[in-house]
Tab-separated table of C-alpha atoms in Angstrom:
chain	number	residue	atom	x	y	z
A	1	PRO	CA	-7.215	-4.160	14.659
A	2	PRO	CA	-5.579	-4.569	11.293
A	3	PRO	CA	-3.539	-7.685	10.967
A	4	PHE	CA	-0.178	-5.714	10.466
A	5	SER	CA	0.736	-2.177	11.319
A	6	THR	CA	2.280	-0.840	7.643
A	7	PRO	CA	1.034	-2.631	4.585
A	8	LEU	CA	4.469	-2.453	2.897
A	9	HIS	CA	6.044	-4.080	6.135
A	10	PRO	CA	3.688	-6.987	7.636
A	11	PRO	CA	5.461	-9.273	10.034
A	12	PRO	CA	6.270	-12.441	8.136
A	13	LEU	CA	4.184	-15.525	8.236
A	14	LEU	CA	6.018	-18.474	9.350
A	15	VAL	CA	3.871	-21.412	7.420
A	16	GLN	CA	2.060	-21.245	4.195
A	17	PRO	CA	-1.762	-20.467	4.744
A	18	PRO	CA	-4.135	-23.078	4.112
A	19	ALA	CA	-6.471	-23.368	1.079
A	20	ALA	CA	-9.165	-22.319	2.980
A	21	MET	CA	-7.633	-18.985	4.023
A	22	ARG	CA	-6.796	-18.388	0.112
A	23	ARG	CA	-10.593	-18.694	-0.506
A	24	VAL	CA	-11.311	-16.012	2.126
A	25	ALA	CA	-8.791	-14.118	0.599
A	26	ARG	CA	-10.181	-14.126	-2.721
A	27	ARG	CA	-13.677	-13.452	-1.128
A	28	LEU	CA	-11.697	-10.424	0.290
A	29	LEU	CA	-11.066	-9.384	-3.322
A	30	ALA	CA	-14.587	-9.404	-4.419
A	31	GLN	CA	-16.110	-7.548	-1.311
A	32	SER	CA	-16.809	-3.712	-1.585
A	33	THR	CA	-15.729	-2.224	1.949
A	34	ALA	CA	-14.351	1.164	3.221
A	35	SER	CA	-11.086	0.532	1.420
A	36	PRO	CA	-10.709	-1.718	-1.301
A	37	ALA	CA	-7.135	-1.649	-1.288
A	38	ARG	CA	-7.087	-2.577	2.259
A	39	ASN	CA	-8.614	-5.727	0.883
A	40	LEU	CA	-6.013	-6.173	-1.640
A	41	PHE	CA	-2.969	-6.047	1.318
A	42	ASP	CA	-4.952	-8.469	3.141
A	43	ALA	CA	-5.912	-11.124	0.646
A	44	GLN	CA	-2.466	-10.783	-0.833
A	45	ARG	CA	-1.113	-11.629	2.839
A	46	LEU	CA	-3.557	-14.375	3.460
A	47	THR	CA	-2.941	-16.257	0.070
A	48	THR	CA	0.871	-15.958	-0.302
A	49	GLY	CA	1.812	-15.572	3.284
A	50	ARG	CA	3.700	-12.171	2.493
A	51	TRP	CA	3.009	-8.857	0.724
A	52	MET	CA	4.928	-9.383	-2.273
A	53	SER	CA	7.542	-11.408	-3.549
A	54	SER	CA	10.885	-9.788	-4.528
A	55	GLY	CA	9.893	-10.400	-8.276
A	56	THR	CA	6.580	-8.584	-7.830
A	57	ALA	CA	7.824	-5.986	-5.763
A	58	THR	CA	9.968	-4.134	-8.792
A	59	LYS	CA	7.045	-4.440	-11.196
A	60	THR	CA	5.582	-0.842	-12.014
A	61	CYS	CA	2.501	0.224	-13.644
A	62	LYS	CA	4.063	0.275	-16.852
A	63	ASP	CA	4.584	-3.244	-16.608
A	64	LEU	CA	1.344	-3.996	-16.131
A	65	LEU	CA	0.083	-1.773	-19.162
A	66	GLU	CA	2.594	-3.122	-21.355
A	67	ALA	CA	1.480	-6.561	-20.322
A	68	GLY	CA	-2.076	-5.982	-21.937
A	69	MET	CA	-3.835	-5.157	-18.265
A	70	GLY	CA	-5.716	-1.790	-17.880
A	71	THR	CA	-8.103	-0.128	-20.028
A	72	ARG	CA	-7.682	3.089	-22.030
A	73	TYR	CA	-10.926	4.530	-23.139
A	74	GLU	CA	-11.868	8.299	-23.430
A	75	VAL	CA	-15.189	10.013	-23.576
A	76	GLU	CA	-15.695	13.771	-24.208
A	77	TYR	CA	-16.839	16.316	-21.799
A	78	ASP	CA	-19.926	17.151	-23.691
A	79	ASP	CA	-21.323	13.305	-24.530
A	80	THR	CA	-24.211	12.169	-22.877
A	81	LEU	CA	-24.063	9.790	-19.828
A	82	TYR	CA	-25.916	7.200	-21.971
A	83	ASP	CA	-22.720	7.268	-24.203
A	84	VAL	CA	-20.065	7.095	-21.469
A	85	ALA	CA	-22.532	4.250	-19.990
A	86	MET	CA	-22.232	2.519	-23.628
A	87	THR	CA	-18.672	2.766	-23.621
A	88	VAL	CA	-18.267	1.204	-20.064
A	89	ILE	CA	-20.561	-1.665	-20.957
A	90	ASN	CA	-19.075	-2.246	-24.731
A	91	CYS	CA	-15.212	-1.827	-23.957
A	92	ARG	CA	-15.827	-3.582	-20.034
A	93	ALA	CA	-13.939	-0.673	-18.514
A	94	PRO	CA	-15.167	0.342	-15.256
A	95	THR	CA	-13.646	3.602	-15.660
A	96	VAL	CA	-13.023	6.140	-18.571
A	97	LEU	CA	-10.881	9.132	-18.842
A	98	ILE	CA	-12.933	12.362	-19.647
A	99	LYS	CA	-11.544	14.795	-22.417
A	100	LYS	CA	-12.235	18.351	-23.000
A	101	ASP	CA	-10.342	20.247	-25.625
A	102	GLU	CA	-8.098	17.090	-25.994
A	103	LYS	CA	-6.904	17.593	-22.396
A	104	TYR	CA	-7.463	14.733	-19.754
A	105	ILE	CA	-9.668	16.473	-17.002
A	106	GLY	CA	-11.198	13.609	-14.900
A	107	THR	CA	-12.727	10.110	-14.913
A	108	VAL	CA	-16.119	8.730	-14.732
A	109	SER	CA	-16.727	5.126	-13.299
A	110	SER	CA	-19.455	2.847	-13.837
A	111	THR	CA	-20.413	3.442	-10.139
A	112	ASP	CA	-20.769	6.928	-10.926
A	113	ILE	CA	-23.052	6.179	-13.537
A	114	VAL	CA	-25.196	3.692	-11.397
A	115	ARG	CA	-24.897	6.212	-8.360
A	116	HIS	CA	-26.511	9.374	-10.325
A	117	CYS	CA	-28.464	7.791	-12.885
A	118	ILE	CA	-30.291	4.940	-11.080
A	119	LEU	CA	-29.977	6.189	-7.311
A	120	ARG	CA	-30.652	9.941	-7.989
A	121	GLY	CA	-32.746	9.805	-10.973
A	122	MET	CA	-30.230	11.549	-13.416
A	123	ASP	CA	-31.595	11.031	-16.943
A	124	PRO	CA	-28.960	9.489	-18.840
A	125	GLU	CA	-29.963	10.957	-22.189
A	126	ILE	CA	-29.525	14.666	-20.736
A	127	GLY	CA	-27.043	14.176	-18.224
A	128	GLN	CA	-23.181	14.695	-19.016
A	129	PRO	CA	-19.917	13.594	-17.808
A	130	GLN	CA	-19.383	17.111	-16.910
A	131	ASP	CA	-22.185	16.517	-14.267
A	132	ILE	CA	-20.662	13.498	-12.501
A	133	PHE	CA	-16.863	13.282	-13.358
A	134	VAL	CA	-14.406	13.404	-10.660
A	135	PRO	CA	-11.320	15.785	-11.440
A	136	LYS	CA	-8.125	14.760	-12.193
A	137	HIS	CA	-6.770	16.507	-8.937
A	138	GLN	CA	-9.263	14.167	-7.032
A	139	THR	CA	-8.742	10.836	-8.863
A	140	ALA	CA	-5.684	8.016	-7.815
A	141	THR	CA	-3.015	8.974	-10.157
A	142	ALA	CA	0.326	7.566	-10.369
A	143	GLN	CA	3.465	7.860	-12.727
A	144	GLU	CA	4.535	4.953	-15.114
A	145	GLY	CA	7.495	4.130	-13.247
A	146	THR	CA	5.699	3.642	-9.993
A	147	SER	CA	5.865	0.377	-8.207
A	148	LEU	CA	2.808	-1.731	-7.818
A	149	SER	CA	3.077	-1.579	-3.992
A	150	ASN	CA	3.371	2.126	-4.103
A	151	ALA	CA	0.275	2.391	-6.565
A	152	VAL	CA	-1.847	0.464	-4.233
A	153	MET	CA	-0.853	2.780	-1.333
A	154	ILE	CA	-1.940	5.855	-3.385
A	155	MET	CA	-5.426	3.691	-4.272
A	156	GLU	CA	-5.635	3.112	-0.581
A	157	ASP	CA	-4.983	6.703	0.359
A	158	LYS	CA	-8.033	7.981	-2.120
A	159	ASN	CA	-10.328	5.155	-1.590
A	160	ALA	CA	-10.190	4.141	-5.058
A	161	SER	CA	-10.568	0.891	-6.664
A	162	GLU	CA	-9.040	2.228	-10.109
A	163	ILE	CA	-5.917	4.515	-10.615
A	164	VAL	CA	-4.840	6.617	-13.378
A	165	VAL	CA	-1.049	5.922	-14.935
A	166	VAL	CA	0.546	9.061	-16.845
A	167	ASN	CA	3.311	9.828	-18.468
A	168	ASP	CA	6.195	12.157	-17.422
A	169	ASN	CA	3.998	15.174	-19.416
A	170	GLY	CA	0.922	13.969	-17.379
A	171	GLU	CA	-1.074	12.528	-20.145
A	172	PRO	CA	-3.018	9.428	-19.089
A	173	GLN	CA	-1.590	6.055	-20.594
A	174	GLY	CA	-4.224	3.698	-18.892
A	175	VAL	CA	-6.326	2.862	-15.966
A	176	LEU	CA	-5.407	0.195	-13.751
A	177	ALA	CA	-8.234	-1.592	-11.678
A	178	LEU	CA	-7.341	-3.044	-8.127
A	179	ILE	CA	-8.628	-6.167	-9.302
A	180	GLU	CA	-6.122	-6.528	-12.038
A	181	ILE	CA	-3.282	-6.116	-9.694
A	182	ALA	CA	-4.751	-8.292	-7.591
A	183	LYS	CA	-4.996	-11.032	-9.899
A	184	TYR	CA	-1.324	-10.412	-11.074
A	185	LEU	CA	-0.159	-10.425	-7.636
A	186	ILE	CA	-2.193	-13.516	-6.431
A	187	ASP	CA	-1.531	-15.515	-9.849
């Protein structure tokens, strides 16, 4: 059973966790299991003895983007998967935004590229993002003013490790990875 019933309201720990538990928590972040966001909840609780401090609970997705966290790289709908892969590699961006006619239509992640090109044998010189992208209505998306705790909840619901942060007009402002949120909360 999970260590607590609701991620936003875990029972308090009475003592600070030992260093060994903090090491385990950091390993949880590195693991890829069914729910990356659930690992963040568990790791944050083990590391600090609480879900979020009052100072971090008020931080928003926009705050992290303004602090230089997150990425915003775009590729065109009709580029080749090779071009997309090179963008992911060269920019060290785990997820890129797909644009068609100057409008955001979805995302492609490094996992999507590996899954389709290596495991399924798709030729990256021929394949295009349109063959593998995740449509925007299926991606984890949050408004700029969304709190970090709510952003992680959205990621957990979508079983995602990244979230697209959009402005009031629905235009993407950046992509925050779960690991960036975790680093921010743990450091």
